Amino acid sequence: VVPSEDAHQSEYVSAGDKRREWVSGFSGSAGQAIISKTAAYLVTDSRYWLQARAQLDPNWHLITAGAVDAPKDWIEWLVDRAKDTKVGIDARMISHEKATRLNTQLSAKGSKLIFPPQNFVDLCWKDKPPRSREPVFIQSIEFTGREASSKVAEVRQWVRSQPPAVIPYSKSPPTPAQAHVGTLISSLSNIAYLLNLRGSDIPFNPLFYAYLFISIDRVILFLDAAKLTDDVEDYLRAHKIQRRDYNDIWPFLRRREWGEGRLLINAETSYAISLMLTHFRYTVVPSLVDNMKAIKNEVELEGLRRAYLRDGAAYVRWLAWLDHKIRQGYDITEYEAAWRLTEYRRQNKHYWGLAYENISASGPNAALPHYSPSKSNARMIDRETPYLNDSGAQYRDGTCDTTRTVHFGRPTQDQSEAYTRVLQGHIAVDSVIFPEGTTGSQLDVLARRSLWKDGLNYLHGTGHGFGSFLNVHEGPHGFSSNVPLVPGHVITNEPGFYLEGKWGMRIESALCVRHVRTKGEFNGDIWLGFERLTCVPIQTRMVKENMLTKEEKQWLKDHNKKCLERLEPYLKEDKRALKWLKREAERGIGIAGPGPGGITIDWD
């Protein structure tokens, strides 16, 4: 089995960790290659079926996980076929949770997982890119709002509070070997968050390869010396953090250098670590740091508000440029449009890079939720179908993720109806008020309800958490998650609709969970709602006014007016963008129908 992940279970990986892409030719961010002596299979979900069909050569069979009558995921597919078999995988590349689940199911079929001492793909991959030597840098308190020492102290307090791992019903007092003495953290974003450090080891993500050990009396960072600057060395010394080489993690675990006692790890830790520790030496618990990182403090929220304003201004300048060019009759490719937006973002204060690959799609390409154009195969942006752009930037004060869908001609009845349904779902989520204890998955239906009325739907999630200059996808909350939403959580709101082979649309804004005052205040001050961070107008041309309620029409007008008020100061130098933004904010909803004799005039 060749998974997509690296040894830290990262969603996005560095060039040298793209083993599954190298062996299969499929470049999507999710999927597993499974290779037997006689055949090769690629298992991936609905976001990537069309892309995989295009990229895989005839040696490969595509397994469409999640389709009707198909397996749910690669584990189900594998277990279904395994009988008295050995299944090989690099133990570093699979999480503890997946490996234990897979082992249990395989043993029922007389099969088992085995872990070759060397990675087979690495043995074949002759020109494998080397590990990044880019330096680590400090993310200062003006952006984080909290010192690393205070975060580490909270982790230590949590370690102390964990009860010893005694055998149930045991009468004897706990032994020192059963006490919890530390934790090992392998998630790269959690290490970066805890230590207020960032790096450049993975494209689009300001992360660096490391492991972090925290016990009651010491902190060890396993990080290669080549990545240190004098500033970072001084910083580690000042925070009493010991540094050892990245690969020293294995002898450290083998020799049990922390002495007696057990370590706390979470289910996403690589299985190689739990194998090295043996089950007497670790306890699997939910990650504390995931929750700490997900709840943004006021400094982080203020940073995100500023980042989304600057990013919104760049997005508006670009939309005005694109609209102008297309009206003048120029042909613009999806690739050129995406490149130009990146250039506008690059001029922004605190810009560090893109947050993920630009999704810039027209016509049938927009029906692929994760399509990214390349220079050689990009389509021209046409005037008959919606154009979808989902992109975002990494700024030192926040990670941005925005999607807008626009039409440069006269939308068809089907396009307008679908777009209006998507917008209604977007508004329903944005304006919901809910009591404490409500989870994202309980709100998910609001985004789909209007689409369902017309028998429409989308197969991806409605939204995810995102980082404060960290990963663009962050947990544990989200609209597919059973984690209750709390003030300080940030989350995207992105319903869509995709007509395969024809067109697609999505509207995405970033939200922040806040306390709200309600009229009834039933049960006290427990009511929550969303504050919108994204500041980019929503095009009204594709909206069918007669499908909207009075409240929905008002929401749309208010949103576009608010964008004008807030972005005007950022656009003083760009007359074209300001004119375009004013027009969008003051424009009516929909598009005039044909007049006598079928003549159509677009006044704007």
C-alpha atoms as one frame of an Amber mdcrd trajectory, in Angstrom:
protein
   0.000   0.000   0.000   1.373   3.437  -0.955  -0.561   6.166   0.914  -0.656
   9.908   0.103   0.458  10.986   3.573   3.952  11.529   4.991   5.361  10.350
   8.341   3.360  13.112  10.107   0.021  12.261   8.461   0.077  15.634   6.671
  -2.651  16.383   4.130  -0.206  18.322   1.917   3.268  16.800   1.577   6.679
  17.882   0.301   7.931  16.895  -3.185  10.057  14.041  -1.748   7.016  12.570
   0.044   4.795  12.369  -3.038   5.388   8.607  -3.349   1.848   7.781  -4.395
   1.959  10.438  -7.127   5.337   9.178  -8.360   4.241   5.556  -8.586   0.780
   6.160 -10.110   0.952   9.476 -12.009  -2.200  10.678 -10.173  -1.568  14.089
  -8.577  -4.734  14.627  -6.470  -4.191  15.313  -2.766  -6.101  12.212  -1.539
  -5.898   8.570  -2.604  -4.089   5.283  -1.969  -2.150   3.161  -4.449  -2.467
  -0.581  -3.791  -0.120  -2.795  -5.790  -0.282  -6.587  -5.937   2.013  -8.971
  -7.832  -0.306  -8.864 -10.847  -2.306  -5.605 -10.721  -2.309  -1.995  -9.523
  -5.277  -0.110  -8.049  -5.881   3.513  -7.084  -8.587   4.238  -4.491  -9.873
   7.819  -4.277 -13.063   9.744  -3.408 -15.592  11.567  -5.613 -13.619  14.856
  -5.749 -10.948  13.151  -7.853 -12.617  10.437  -9.979 -12.530  12.432 -13.219
  -8.974  13.643 -12.610  -7.786  10.099 -11.813  -9.384   8.710 -14.999  -7.496
  11.325 -16.985  -4.114  10.804 -15.266  -3.858   7.032 -14.714  -2.339   4.913
 -17.463  -3.789   1.489 -18.513  -1.754  -0.345 -15.813  -4.047   1.103 -13.152
  -7.602   0.259 -12.085  -9.543   3.131 -10.484 -11.605   2.240  -7.396 -14.300
   4.902  -6.860 -14.569   4.954  -3.055 -17.955   6.148  -1.794 -19.850   5.450
  -5.047 -23.044   3.351  -5.075 -22.172  -0.356  -4.587 -18.486   0.574  -4.146
 -16.400   0.290  -0.953 -16.452   3.213   1.504 -12.650   3.567   1.538  -9.414
   1.731   0.726  -9.453  -0.226   4.002 -12.865  -1.742   3.210 -11.733  -2.549
  -0.346  -8.527  -4.229   0.865 -10.143  -6.248   3.662 -12.781  -7.462   1.210
 -10.043  -9.020  -0.974  -7.531 -10.184   1.632  -7.480 -13.890   2.419  -4.376
 -15.451   4.009  -2.351 -12.493   2.687   0.508 -10.331   3.872  -0.092  -6.638
   3.265   3.018  -4.441   3.259   3.081  -0.769   4.212   5.672   1.681   5.543
   4.675   1.936   9.236   5.615   5.649   9.276   3.034   6.479   6.594  -0.066
   5.104   8.330  -1.659   6.440  11.500  -1.984   4.388  14.673  -5.783   4.499
  14.369  -5.881   3.258  10.741  -3.256   0.554  11.325  -5.005  -0.919  14.375
  -8.401  -0.861  12.605  -6.900  -2.493   9.509  -5.008  -5.133  11.532  -8.150
  -6.140  13.433 -10.127  -6.559  10.209  -7.299  -8.376   8.391  -6.709 -10.888
  11.181 -10.339 -12.023  10.835  -9.412 -12.960   7.231  -6.238 -14.830   8.232
  -4.181 -11.886   6.931  -1.851  -9.371   8.532   0.043  -6.123   7.996   3.803
  -6.362   7.669   6.279  -3.512   7.723   9.295  -3.802   5.379  12.460  -2.213
   6.852  12.833   0.025   3.777  10.250   1.904   1.739   9.886   0.080  -1.614
   9.034   3.279  -3.529  12.138   5.024  -2.154  14.274   2.087  -3.373  12.968
   2.556  -6.941  12.762   6.371  -7.016  16.226   7.320  -8.241  15.822  11.111
  -8.618  13.764  11.648  -5.442  13.856  15.343  -4.407  15.968  15.913  -1.250
  14.495  17.200   2.027  14.122  20.961   2.286  16.897  22.857   4.094  14.864
  26.073   4.313  15.366  27.802   7.684  12.758  27.853  10.444  11.589  31.335
  11.520   9.842  32.839  14.549   6.144  33.781  14.423   6.131  36.753  16.788
   3.725  37.507  19.645   2.100  40.338  17.604   0.579  37.588  15.426   0.138
  34.718  17.928  -1.137  36.652  20.940   0.313  34.038  23.262   3.845  33.032
  24.252   5.135  29.515  23.483   6.033  29.056  27.168   2.388  29.557  28.164
   1.210  26.981  25.582   3.831  24.442  26.728   2.772  25.025  30.370  -0.839
  24.193  29.406   0.315  20.925  27.780   2.305  20.041  30.924  -0.721  20.735
  33.113  -2.751  18.403  30.872  -0.070  15.647  31.150  -0.177  15.957  34.962
  -3.966  15.696  34.986  -4.074  12.351  33.100  -4.898   9.437  35.438  -2.395
   6.544  35.499  -3.054   3.644  33.101  -4.117   1.065  35.692  -5.704  -2.262
  34.801  -9.489  -2.041  35.379 -10.637  -3.574  38.724  -7.021  -3.686  39.967
  -6.837  -3.219  43.746  -3.112  -2.444  43.921  -1.881   1.191  43.821  -0.575
   2.495  40.453   3.115   1.828  39.754   5.544   4.459  38.349   5.465   2.550
  35.012   1.712   3.267  34.763   2.028   7.016  35.346   1.918   9.429  32.386
   5.160  11.383  32.222   5.047  13.158  28.861   3.601  13.460  25.383   5.033
  13.031  21.898   3.637  15.349  19.200   4.150  14.477  15.538   1.589  16.760
  13.834   3.610  19.472  12.062   0.975  22.186  12.448   0.650  21.436  16.190
   4.430  21.742  16.673   4.510  25.041  14.735   1.536  26.356  16.745   2.912
  25.355  20.172   6.401  26.783  19.646   5.352  29.901  17.633   7.725  28.801
  14.857   7.078  28.433  11.125   9.013  26.925   8.198   8.932  26.364   4.439
   9.233  22.585   4.046   5.848  21.890   2.429   4.358  23.892  -0.468   1.488
  26.194   0.615   1.962  25.345   4.318   4.349  27.293   6.619   5.541  24.116
   8.359   8.836  22.343   9.083   9.663  18.658   9.626  10.100  17.930  13.341
   8.893  15.906  16.318   8.265  17.421  19.746   8.601  15.702  23.121   7.193
  17.461  26.193   7.585  16.011  29.689   7.117  17.608  33.104  10.721  18.818
  33.227  11.971  19.088  29.628  11.104  19.900  26.029  13.002  18.300  23.122
  12.576  19.417  19.517  13.776  16.883  16.931  14.793  19.191  14.086  17.752
  19.133  11.679  20.574  21.559  12.509  20.683  22.845   8.903  17.322  24.538
   9.505  18.473  26.705  12.429  19.342  30.398  12.263  21.114  32.225  15.106
  17.801  33.865  16.043  16.019  30.538  16.334  18.887  28.986  18.333  18.702
  31.882  20.804  14.910  31.580  20.908  15.058  27.818  21.703  17.684  28.450
  24.393  15.587  31.216  25.962  12.593  28.866  26.112  14.723  25.983  27.523
  13.997  23.796  24.503  16.640  21.179  23.777  17.282  20.412  20.077  18.289
  17.061  18.604  18.444  15.868  14.996  15.207  14.901  13.255  16.115  11.200
  12.972  17.215  11.023  16.628  13.557  10.427  17.469  14.016   6.673  16.783
  16.965   5.991  19.153  15.255   8.281  21.716  12.144   6.077  21.646  14.074
   2.808  21.464  16.193   3.648  24.527  13.206   5.047  26.464  15.281   8.096
  27.357  12.529   9.684  29.472  12.913   6.866  32.031   9.949   5.088  33.588
   6.349   5.895  32.695   4.051   6.136  29.697   3.741   8.689  26.902   0.489
  10.218  25.649   0.028  10.067  21.859  -3.001  10.740  19.693  -4.658   8.433
  17.161  -3.065  10.277  14.199   0.506   9.511  15.368   2.345   7.260  12.933
   2.142   3.542  13.655   5.940   3.283  13.555   6.027   5.302  16.802   3.539
   3.089  18.636   5.355  -0.040  17.379   8.645   1.366  18.703   7.083   2.231
  22.075   5.160  -1.092  22.432   1.698  -0.860  23.981   2.977  -0.888  27.589
   4.592   2.484  26.977   1.859   4.657  25.441  -1.780   5.685  25.896  -3.853
   6.964  22.979  -5.872  10.083  23.856  -7.580  12.847  21.827  -5.170  15.665
  20.958  -5.244  18.613  23.365  -3.245  20.796  20.935  -5.833  20.354  18.125
  -8.408  21.994  20.399  -6.048  24.724  21.656  -5.096  25.632  18.088  -8.695
  25.611  16.809  -9.945  28.211  19.306  -8.408  31.474  18.115  -7.593  34.189
  20.668  -8.524  37.865  20.087  -5.097  38.708  18.588  -5.400  35.835  16.075
  -8.991  36.835  15.217  -7.983  40.469  14.711  -5.149  39.234  12.445  -7.606
  37.147  10.411  -9.987  40.121  10.045  -7.140  42.282   8.709  -5.847  39.515
   6.407  -9.332  38.936   4.924  -9.746  42.677   4.255  -6.432  42.892   2.388
  -7.159  39.642   0.572 -10.679  40.869  -0.321  -9.205  44.068  -1.797  -6.828
  42.004  -3.992  -9.723  39.770  -5.072 -11.865  42.796  -6.037  -9.020  44.455
  -7.976  -8.596  41.188  -9.865 -12.341  40.694 -10.545 -12.493  44.264 -11.901
  -9.478  43.564 -14.154 -10.983  40.282 -15.417 -14.394  41.838 -16.077 -12.743
  44.734 -17.961 -10.599  42.432 -20.142 -13.475  40.120 -21.046 -15.759  43.070
 -21.898 -13.042  44.385 -24.208 -13.165  41.058 -26.033  -9.869  39.573 -24.842
  -9.580  35.794 -24.434  -8.252  34.990 -20.966  -7.272  31.442 -19.971  -8.045
  29.922 -16.565  -4.301  29.784 -15.925  -3.697  33.446 -16.771  -6.631  34.564
 -14.588  -5.257  32.579 -11.619  -1.724  33.900 -12.189  -2.976  37.497 -12.292
  -4.898  37.079  -9.000  -1.717  35.760  -7.350   0.130  38.875  -8.595  -2.465
  41.149  -6.940  -2.175  39.165  -3.693   1.624  39.296  -3.803   1.469  43.102
  -3.387  -0.320  42.758  -0.036   1.346  43.411   3.322   2.476  40.238   5.202
   2.035  38.053   2.054   3.959  34.765   2.360   2.598  32.629  -0.495  -0.543
  30.859  -1.659  -2.541  28.755   0.824  -3.194  26.023  -1.789  -3.107  25.580
  -5.553  -5.401  28.069  -7.348  -8.703  26.500  -8.435  -9.649  28.513 -11.534
 -12.263  26.811 -13.685 -14.645  27.557 -16.542 -17.216  25.328 -18.276 -16.884
  21.575 -17.602 -13.691  22.136 -15.558 -15.758  23.941 -12.909 -17.722  20.690
 -12.446 -14.525  19.224 -10.919 -14.502  20.672  -7.369 -10.681  20.513  -7.135
  -9.581  21.270 -10.705  -6.380  23.297 -10.995  -5.321  24.572 -14.450  -1.853
  24.103 -15.906  -0.426  26.475 -18.500  -0.579  23.868 -21.279  -4.132  22.567
 -20.858  -6.088  25.564 -19.481  -9.403  26.479 -21.146 -10.423  29.977 -22.213
 -12.891  31.533 -19.767 -16.128  31.494 -21.753 -19.207  33.721 -21.612 -21.764
  30.893 -21.639 -20.978  29.156 -18.336 -20.112  30.247 -14.789 -16.422  30.835
 -13.950 -15.371  29.526 -10.519 -12.325  30.746  -8.575 -11.385  29.148  -5.235
  -8.081  30.478  -3.960  -6.385  31.956  -0.930  -3.139  33.290   0.435  -0.972
  32.755   3.484  -0.318  36.018   5.320   1.727  36.287   8.513  -1.492  37.305
  10.316  -3.836  34.680   8.856  -4.681  32.038   6.264  -7.350  33.003   3.692
  -9.693  30.799   1.651 -12.343  32.363  -0.637 -14.523  31.143  -3.510 -16.688
  33.195  -5.852 -18.509  32.161  -9.029 -19.236  34.781 -11.697 -20.851  34.838
 -15.137 -19.643  37.073 -17.968 -22.633  36.548 -20.292 -26.326  35.723 -19.930
 -26.814  32.772 -17.579 -29.287  30.053 -18.580 -32.393  29.309 -16.538 -30.748
  26.143 -15.081 -27.585  28.006 -14.100 -29.547  30.805 -12.416 -31.790  28.411
 -10.493 -28.870  26.288  -9.255 -26.831  29.383  -8.307 -29.782  30.831  -6.373
 -30.172  27.545  -4.458 -26.446  27.537  -3.609 -26.706  31.162  -2.448 -29.737
  30.368  -0.289 -27.765  27.590   1.438 -24.823  29.967   1.934 -27.108  32.612
   3.493 -28.876  30.042   5.722 -25.576  28.944   7.294 -24.256  32.507   7.545
 -27.296  33.834   9.407 -28.109  30.894  11.712 -28.332  31.419  15.501 -27.742
  28.268  17.588 -27.304  27.279  21.270 -23.982  26.211  22.817 -23.300  22.498
  22.317 -24.441  22.544  18.665 -22.066  20.714  16.307 -21.153  21.578  12.729
 -22.806  18.430  11.400 -26.120  19.499  12.977 -25.991  22.711  10.903 -24.847
  21.053   7.641 -28.417  20.471   6.397 -29.044  24.246   6.322 -26.556  24.580
   3.442 -28.272  21.773   1.495 -31.962  22.351   2.262 -32.616  24.740  -0.677
 -30.676  22.517  -3.102 -32.552  19.421  -1.900 -35.884  21.111  -2.723 -34.909
  20.870  -6.409 -33.278  17.442  -6.064 -29.753  18.945  -6.222 -26.767  18.269
  -3.925 -22.969  18.370  -3.652 -20.705  15.525  -2.522 -18.051  17.475  -0.577
 -18.186  18.892   2.956 -19.878  22.237   3.643 -16.864  23.724   5.410 -13.721
  23.238   7.484 -11.650  25.044  10.105  -8.531  26.943   8.969  -5.320  28.167
  10.537  -3.779  31.366  11.793  -0.869  31.330   9.270  -0.985  27.513   9.336
  -2.875  24.866   7.319  -5.876  25.851   5.217  -7.716  22.736   6.518  -7.795
  22.460  10.288  -9.851  20.374  12.722 -11.323  19.069  14.846 -14.493  21.081
  14.072 -16.173  21.533  10.684 -19.618  21.068   9.151 -19.058  17.291   8.920
 -17.779  17.026  12.497 -19.485  16.165  15.799 -17.315  18.612  17.750 -19.471
  21.416  19.259 -18.783  24.886  17.837 -17.486  27.369  20.421 -16.596  31.093
  20.303 -13.172  31.495  18.656 -13.689  28.664  16.151 -13.288  29.787  12.525
 -14.933  27.816   9.727 -15.661  28.096   5.996 -19.169  28.073   4.515 -18.984
  26.625   0.983 -22.056  24.981  -0.573 -21.890  24.326  -4.312 -23.441  22.474
  -7.242 -21.708  20.641 -10.111 -23.301  19.454 -13.345 -20.824  16.860 -14.620
 -19.338  17.694 -18.009 -21.145  21.071 -18.191 -20.453  23.607 -15.384 -20.077
  24.071 -11.632 -20.487  26.720  -8.945 -19.530  27.316  -5.326 -19.720  30.278
  -2.923 -17.306  30.222   0.033 -16.834  32.717   2.845 -14.936  32.364   6.115
 -16.866  32.687   9.387 -15.977  33.085  13.036 -18.165  31.758  15.885 -19.278
  34.543  18.282 -21.698  35.024  21.206 -24.882  36.829  20.111 -27.624  38.619
  22.058 -31.093  37.198  21.373 -34.543  38.516  22.221 -35.539  35.531  24.347
 -32.145  34.605  25.892 -33.762  31.268  26.833 -31.436  29.424  29.241 -29.220
  32.516  29.530 -26.288  33.793  27.471 -25.767  30.574  25.515 -26.594  31.713
  21.983 -24.006  31.714  19.217 -23.873  32.951  15.635 -21.324  33.731  12.916
 -19.317  36.835  12.074 -18.329  36.940   8.378 -14.593  37.511   7.776 -14.598
  37.352   3.942 -15.118  40.693   2.245 -15.742  40.011  -1.466 -19.080  40.881
  -3.132 -21.336  38.107  -4.425 -22.349  38.606  -8.063 -26.132  39.119  -8.416
 -26.333  38.502 -12.183 -27.067  34.759 -11.826 -29.567  35.185  -8.961 -33.308
  34.697  -9.623 -34.970  37.378  -7.516 -38.386  35.685  -7.426 -36.856  32.634
  -5.660 -35.439  34.681  -2.753 -37.315  35.619   0.412 -37.397  39.253   1.562
 -34.710  38.465   4.197 -32.428  36.773   1.635 -32.673  39.765  -0.735 -31.808
  42.096   2.139 -28.858  39.890   3.200 -27.407  39.992  -0.340 -27.780  43.788
  -0.651 -26.313  44.332   2.841 -23.342  42.045   2.162 -22.392  43.802  -1.089
 -22.865  47.271   0.491 -20.711  46.279   3.465 -17.968  45.118   1.062 -18.018
  48.578  -0.562 -17.818  50.392   2.806 -14.990  48.259   4.153 -12.889  47.944
   0.977 -13.180  51.524  -0.293 -10.166  52.751   1.766  -8.016  49.945   0.248
  -8.933  50.782  -3.352  -8.344  54.547  -3.499  -5.485  54.107  -6.002  -7.357
  51.696  -8.276 -10.142  53.681 -10.001 -11.245  50.695 -12.094 -11.678  48.433
  -9.040 -13.566  51.111  -7.093 -15.919  51.755 -10.009 -16.516  48.001 -10.424
 -17.144  47.537  -6.671 -19.630  50.453  -6.559 -21.462  48.980  -9.538 -21.663
  45.538  -7.898 -22.858  47.011  -4.585 -25.606  49.100  -6.206 -26.675  46.623
  -8.895 -30.164  45.080  -8.742 -30.682  41.338  -8.440 -30.819  39.195 -11.576
 -30.717  40.208 -15.201 -33.428  41.829 -17.331 -35.406  39.399 -19.488 -35.575
  39.795 -23.285 -37.667  42.761 -24.498 -40.010  42.893 -27.525 -38.752  40.823
 -30.449 -36.353  38.923 -28.136 -33.875  41.838 -27.891 -31.683  41.748 -24.779
 -29.744  44.710 -23.391 -27.302  44.568 -20.462 -27.230  48.076 -19.035 -24.189
  47.567 -16.844
